[in-house]
Amino acid sequence: MTKYRKAVVLGGSGLIGSRVVDRLRKSGVEVVSASRRTGVDTLTGEGLDKAFTDADVVVDASDVHSFDKETLRKFFTVSGENVARAEVAAGVKHHVTLSIVGVDRIRGNPYYAAKLAQEDMASQSGVPFTIARSTQFYEFFPTIAGGFTTGSVVGLPNALLQPIAADDVAVALVDIALSPPKNGPVYIAGPERDRFDRWLTRVFKLTDDPRSVEVDSKATWFGATLENDSIVPKQTDYSGHLKLEEWFATPEAKRALLGDRYAEAVAAIEQERET
Ligand SMILES: NC(=O)c1ccc[n+]([C@@H]2O[C@H](COP(=O)([O-])OP(=O)(O)OC[C@H]3O[C@@H](n4cnc5c(N)ncnc54)[C@H](OP(=O)(O)O)[C@@H]3O)[C@@H](O)[C@H]2O)c1
């Protein structure tokens, strides 16, 4: 492990960022959690210079929620430029970008194109870097299911998925952040690999979701045609240990998958206990 004293987590209030902030603090590093709610806006550059003062390492776990190609491209490239400029000025020793397995392999998905541009900004900045490419988070399953639902049927691409719990991603990112820069990619993935439809069948069984699941050979990954192994890693440097069903045992995981139905489920369990 490298001896870093101060870290900045961009997107420190997010799903992954908040977990990275907690774990870095527990490891004894001083951490700035940076996002718009703490006065740091990567898109305008506001607050970056102050946040990066004396920082050794920066973990970028920020994100923008949009389906618009131009909004995505702008967020990741303009933010990438602003972050790189501020890091060079502050003498940051290690930049970590949280990216996605497959960004360099698939075409036609605007989000992946924007993430690839973000990776390029980080690798060309002159700051020593590591690109941490992760597979999909378990917490992302409701978005996946929603994106492929027509009526009561979920028609999914004929491809493999190797998802991972957000907690396991955070463990990997902290290790990556405190290790020497790789100046290249490392790969983070979950403990099991299976086809999309089999994953969604497991998720729906856990959440009592009545939708039926099928393989749709015409389904694209938000615009990109997938090969069998387009979004699973060829090598795994960091493997998550939590299997889907073990992960789902925690209230936080239940809340992530059940959404609005979580409160209902808790009330039903409490009523069952009382009777
Ligand atoms: N979903 C997946 O399965 C998956 C898989 C692999 C990799 N990833 C990558 O993982 C990363 C983190 O995802 P996540 O789900 O943890 O994100 P998230 O929960 O949506 O959090 C996004 C964070 O970005 C911050 N943010 C948004 N706009 C900002 C701005 N202009 N300036 C500064 N901060 C800003 C937000 O805080 P404020 O609102 O306070 O600004 C928030 O802290 C993403 O880059 C994504 O590409 C995701």
XYZ file of C-alpha atoms and ligand atoms in Angstrom:
323
model
C 0.000 0.000 0.000
C 1.161 3.504 -0.820
C 1.283 6.007 2.020
C -1.261 8.617 0.986
C -2.427 11.171 3.542
C -5.310 12.869 1.756
C -7.874 11.581 -0.723
C -10.709 13.298 -2.600
C -13.708 11.259 -3.709
C -15.614 12.909 -6.559
C -19.228 11.799 -6.338
C -18.574 11.127 -2.650
C -22.299 11.215 -1.859
C -23.207 8.578 -4.450
C -23.851 4.839 -4.246
C -20.190 3.891 -4.685
C -18.570 7.170 -3.644
C -20.159 7.194 -0.167
C -18.878 3.658 0.473
C -15.384 4.604 -0.722
C -15.385 7.687 1.548
C -16.290 5.548 4.606
C -13.727 2.859 3.871
C -10.900 5.297 3.117
C -11.624 7.138 6.387
C -11.524 3.849 8.296
C -8.126 3.123 6.757
C -6.814 6.349 8.338
C -6.743 8.599 5.262
C -8.096 12.166 5.435
C -10.977 12.261 2.941
C -12.849 15.058 1.197
C -16.231 13.932 -0.081
C -16.721 16.136 -3.127
C -19.937 16.705 -5.033
C -22.316 19.553 -5.756
C -23.867 19.247 -2.320
C -20.472 19.974 -0.751
C -19.732 22.860 -3.156
C -17.734 20.967 -5.790
C -19.065 20.933 -9.359
C -16.851 19.068 -11.825
C -18.809 20.461 -14.772
C -18.169 24.131 -13.922
C -14.900 23.491 -12.068
C -16.265 25.225 -8.925
C -14.574 24.102 -5.712
C -12.062 21.713 -7.347
C -8.889 23.677 -6.548
C -9.845 23.985 -2.875
C -10.826 20.323 -2.589
C -7.603 19.126 -4.254
C -5.246 21.202 -2.074
C -2.618 18.777 -0.669
C -4.539 15.778 -2.082
C -2.465 12.731 -2.945
C -5.168 10.645 -4.581
C -8.474 11.394 -6.331
C -11.153 8.766 -6.922
C -13.714 9.804 -9.543
C -17.037 8.068 -8.819
C -19.240 10.885 -10.138
C -22.100 10.229 -12.524
C -24.817 11.994 -14.488
C -28.280 10.545 -14.947
C -29.298 11.213 -18.538
C -30.073 9.380 -21.761
C -29.129 12.399 -23.870
C -25.942 11.800 -25.862
C -24.763 15.436 -25.747
C -25.464 15.803 -21.990
C -23.462 12.635 -21.315
C -20.573 13.597 -23.579
C -20.427 17.096 -22.083
C -20.565 15.881 -18.479
C -17.744 13.358 -18.791
C -15.423 15.329 -21.117
C -15.784 18.817 -19.637
C -15.646 17.394 -16.090
C -12.656 15.276 -17.108
C -10.816 18.359 -18.398
C -11.604 20.413 -15.274
C -10.539 17.589 -12.955
C -7.295 16.988 -14.867
C -6.379 20.687 -14.826
C -6.992 20.966 -11.083
C -5.098 17.744 -10.351
C -2.034 18.892 -12.306
C -2.104 22.223 -10.454
C -2.373 20.465 -7.069
C 0.296 17.831 -7.836
C -2.049 14.861 -7.316
C -0.078 11.595 -7.371
C -2.813 9.129 -8.365
C -6.127 9.535 -10.201
C -8.632 6.654 -10.241
C -11.556 6.680 -12.693
C -14.425 4.302 -11.992
C -15.461 3.029 -15.404
C -17.259 0.040 -16.925
C -16.120 -3.297 -18.332
C -16.710 -3.231 -22.090
C -16.457 0.530 -22.736
C -13.600 -0.153 -25.127
C -15.428 -2.993 -26.899
C -18.981 -1.930 -27.697
C -20.292 0.805 -29.984
C -23.696 2.479 -30.172
C -24.330 3.011 -26.432
C -23.978 6.793 -25.798
C -23.254 6.297 -22.087
C -20.360 3.937 -22.806
C -19.012 6.322 -25.481
C -18.994 9.149 -22.929
C -17.292 6.941 -20.294
C -14.611 5.995 -22.839
C -14.022 9.712 -23.468
C -13.737 10.184 -19.672
C -11.127 7.406 -19.537
C -9.184 9.135 -22.347
C -9.181 12.433 -20.457
C -7.742 10.693 -17.384
C -5.074 8.777 -19.289
C -3.930 11.852 -21.237
C -3.827 14.256 -18.282
C -0.225 13.590 -17.289
C -1.328 12.564 -13.770
C -0.473 8.934 -12.867
C -3.738 7.034 -13.135
C -5.670 3.782 -12.868
C -8.856 3.044 -14.797
C -11.005 0.757 -12.639
C -13.447 -0.969 -14.993
C -16.272 -2.642 -13.084
C -19.174 -4.809 -14.164
C -22.788 -3.801 -13.357
C -23.774 -3.322 -9.716
C -26.548 -5.500 -8.218
C -28.186 -2.177 -7.300
C -28.532 -1.501 -11.057
C -30.904 -4.455 -11.655
C -34.135 -2.396 -11.380
C -32.826 -0.062 -14.120
C -31.867 -3.037 -16.295
C -35.264 -4.674 -15.795
C -37.106 -1.401 -16.488
C -35.119 -0.748 -19.651
C -36.131 -4.079 -21.204
C -39.755 -4.366 -20.095
C -42.634 -4.368 -22.571
C -45.961 -5.011 -20.860
C -45.245 -7.851 -18.453
C -42.314 -9.326 -20.409
C -38.625 -8.503 -19.991
C -36.764 -9.302 -23.236
C -33.026 -9.369 -22.623
C -29.906 -9.572 -24.804
C -28.386 -13.006 -25.352
C -25.206 -12.168 -23.440
C -23.314 -12.760 -20.209
C -23.317 -10.577 -17.102
C -21.059 -10.792 -14.021
C -22.619 -8.287 -11.602
C -21.240 -7.203 -8.230
C -22.435 -5.604 -4.982
C -21.626 -1.890 -4.554
C -19.875 -2.733 -1.260
C -17.502 -5.097 -3.054
C -16.771 -2.426 -5.676
C -15.900 0.014 -2.873
C -13.517 -2.498 -1.261
C -11.742 -2.905 -4.598
C -11.598 0.842 -5.267
C -9.989 1.587 -1.907
C -7.322 -1.028 -2.583
C -6.780 0.372 -6.080
C -6.615 3.963 -4.795
C -3.997 3.123 -2.161
C -1.885 1.005 -4.522
C 0.635 2.437 -6.997
C -0.940 3.789 -10.222
C -1.217 1.177 -12.996
C -1.372 3.758 -15.804
C -3.872 1.419 -17.430
C -7.048 -0.537 -16.680
C -7.837 -2.996 -13.890
C -10.956 -5.147 -13.843
C -13.543 -5.570 -11.055
C -16.306 -8.200 -11.319
C -18.732 -10.224 -9.244
C -18.357 -13.830 -8.097
C -20.642 -15.405 -10.737
C -21.123 -15.146 -14.491
C -24.386 -16.069 -16.205
C -26.773 -14.996 -18.958
C -28.894 -11.836 -18.535
C -32.180 -13.747 -18.459
C -30.977 -16.140 -15.751
C -29.887 -13.183 -13.580
C -33.221 -11.450 -13.963
C -35.042 -14.701 -13.172
C -33.100 -14.854 -9.879
C -33.805 -11.203 -9.096
C -37.528 -11.590 -9.790
C -37.677 -14.693 -7.603
C -36.145 -12.720 -4.708
C -38.447 -9.747 -5.181
C -41.655 -11.618 -6.086
C -41.772 -9.773 -9.386
C -44.483 -11.209 -11.630
C -42.845 -10.189 -14.913
C -41.680 -12.993 -17.179
C -38.182 -13.091 -18.575
C -37.010 -14.122 -22.021
C -34.053 -13.853 -24.370
C -34.667 -11.393 -27.199
C -32.032 -11.813 -29.897
C -32.816 -8.292 -31.192
C -32.424 -6.552 -27.810
C -29.491 -4.119 -27.643
C -27.611 -2.875 -24.587
C -29.062 0.656 -24.661
C -28.107 0.936 -28.347
C -25.159 -1.447 -28.561
C -25.324 -4.931 -30.060
C -23.725 -7.320 -27.603
C -21.612 -10.391 -28.283
C -21.826 -13.139 -25.662
C -18.897 -11.714 -23.663
C -18.948 -7.996 -24.566
C -19.511 -6.734 -20.997
C -17.756 -9.370 -18.894
C -14.013 -9.089 -18.244
C -11.379 -11.234 -19.960
C -9.375 -11.054 -16.729
C -10.535 -10.188 -13.206
C -8.125 -8.321 -10.929
C -10.642 -7.749 -8.118
C -13.386 -10.277 -7.515
C -16.402 -9.480 -5.330
C -17.357 -12.187 -2.848
C -21.052 -11.434 -2.166
C -23.392 -13.629 -4.190
C -26.744 -12.100 -5.138
C -28.844 -13.983 -2.562
C -26.362 -13.310 0.294
C -26.289 -9.638 -0.624
C -30.104 -9.486 -0.715
C -30.215 -10.511 2.973
C -29.386 -6.940 4.049
C -32.121 -4.253 4.418
C -30.109 -1.889 2.211
C -30.085 -4.413 -0.627
C -33.802 -5.068 -0.222
C -34.432 -1.337 -0.425
C -32.296 -1.123 -3.578
C -34.198 -3.870 -5.394
C -37.697 -3.334 -4.029
C -37.774 0.471 -4.244
C -41.272 1.679 -3.341
C -42.310 -1.866 -2.420
C -39.668 -1.969 0.371
C -41.858 -0.220 2.981
C -44.712 -2.593 2.136
C -42.449 -5.627 2.540
C -41.148 -4.405 5.937
C -44.702 -3.779 7.188
C -45.750 -7.285 6.090
C -42.788 -8.860 7.924
C -43.577 -6.870 11.110
C -47.232 -7.889 10.950
C -46.212 -11.519 10.509
C -43.936 -11.224 13.601
C -46.767 -9.781 15.705
C -49.246 -12.534 14.829
N -24.370 1.353 -12.491
C -23.486 0.403 -12.753
O -23.808 -0.782 -12.771
C -22.038 0.799 -13.045
C -21.126 -0.180 -13.438
C -19.790 0.162 -13.615
C -19.374 1.483 -13.410
N -20.293 2.427 -13.058
C -19.811 3.805 -12.808
O -19.843 4.044 -11.411
C -19.800 5.467 -11.204
C -20.579 5.795 -9.929
O -21.915 5.368 -10.067
P -22.954 5.523 -8.869
O -24.131 4.676 -9.200
O -22.241 5.365 -7.559
O -23.374 7.059 -9.035
P -24.501 7.854 -8.216
O -24.957 7.097 -7.025
O -25.509 8.311 -9.206
O -23.693 9.111 -7.687
C -23.284 10.116 -8.561
C -22.459 11.113 -7.773
O -21.987 12.116 -8.680
C -22.202 13.389 -8.060
N -22.306 14.398 -9.112
C -23.234 14.495 -10.091
N -23.007 15.575 -10.844
C -21.892 16.186 -10.326
C -21.167 17.350 -10.670
N -21.511 18.135 -11.681
N -20.086 17.661 -9.924
C -19.711 16.884 -8.867
N -20.359 15.753 -8.514
C -21.441 15.431 -9.236
C -23.482 13.218 -7.239
O -23.609 14.117 -6.149
P -24.327 15.542 -6.235
O -25.705 15.295 -6.767
O -24.280 16.067 -4.829
O -23.496 16.374 -7.161
C -23.234 11.819 -6.678
O -22.415 11.902 -5.527
C -20.357 6.087 -12.493
O -19.354 6.885 -13.080
C -20.693 4.907 -13.392
O -20.341 5.129 -14.733
C -21.610 2.117 -12.872
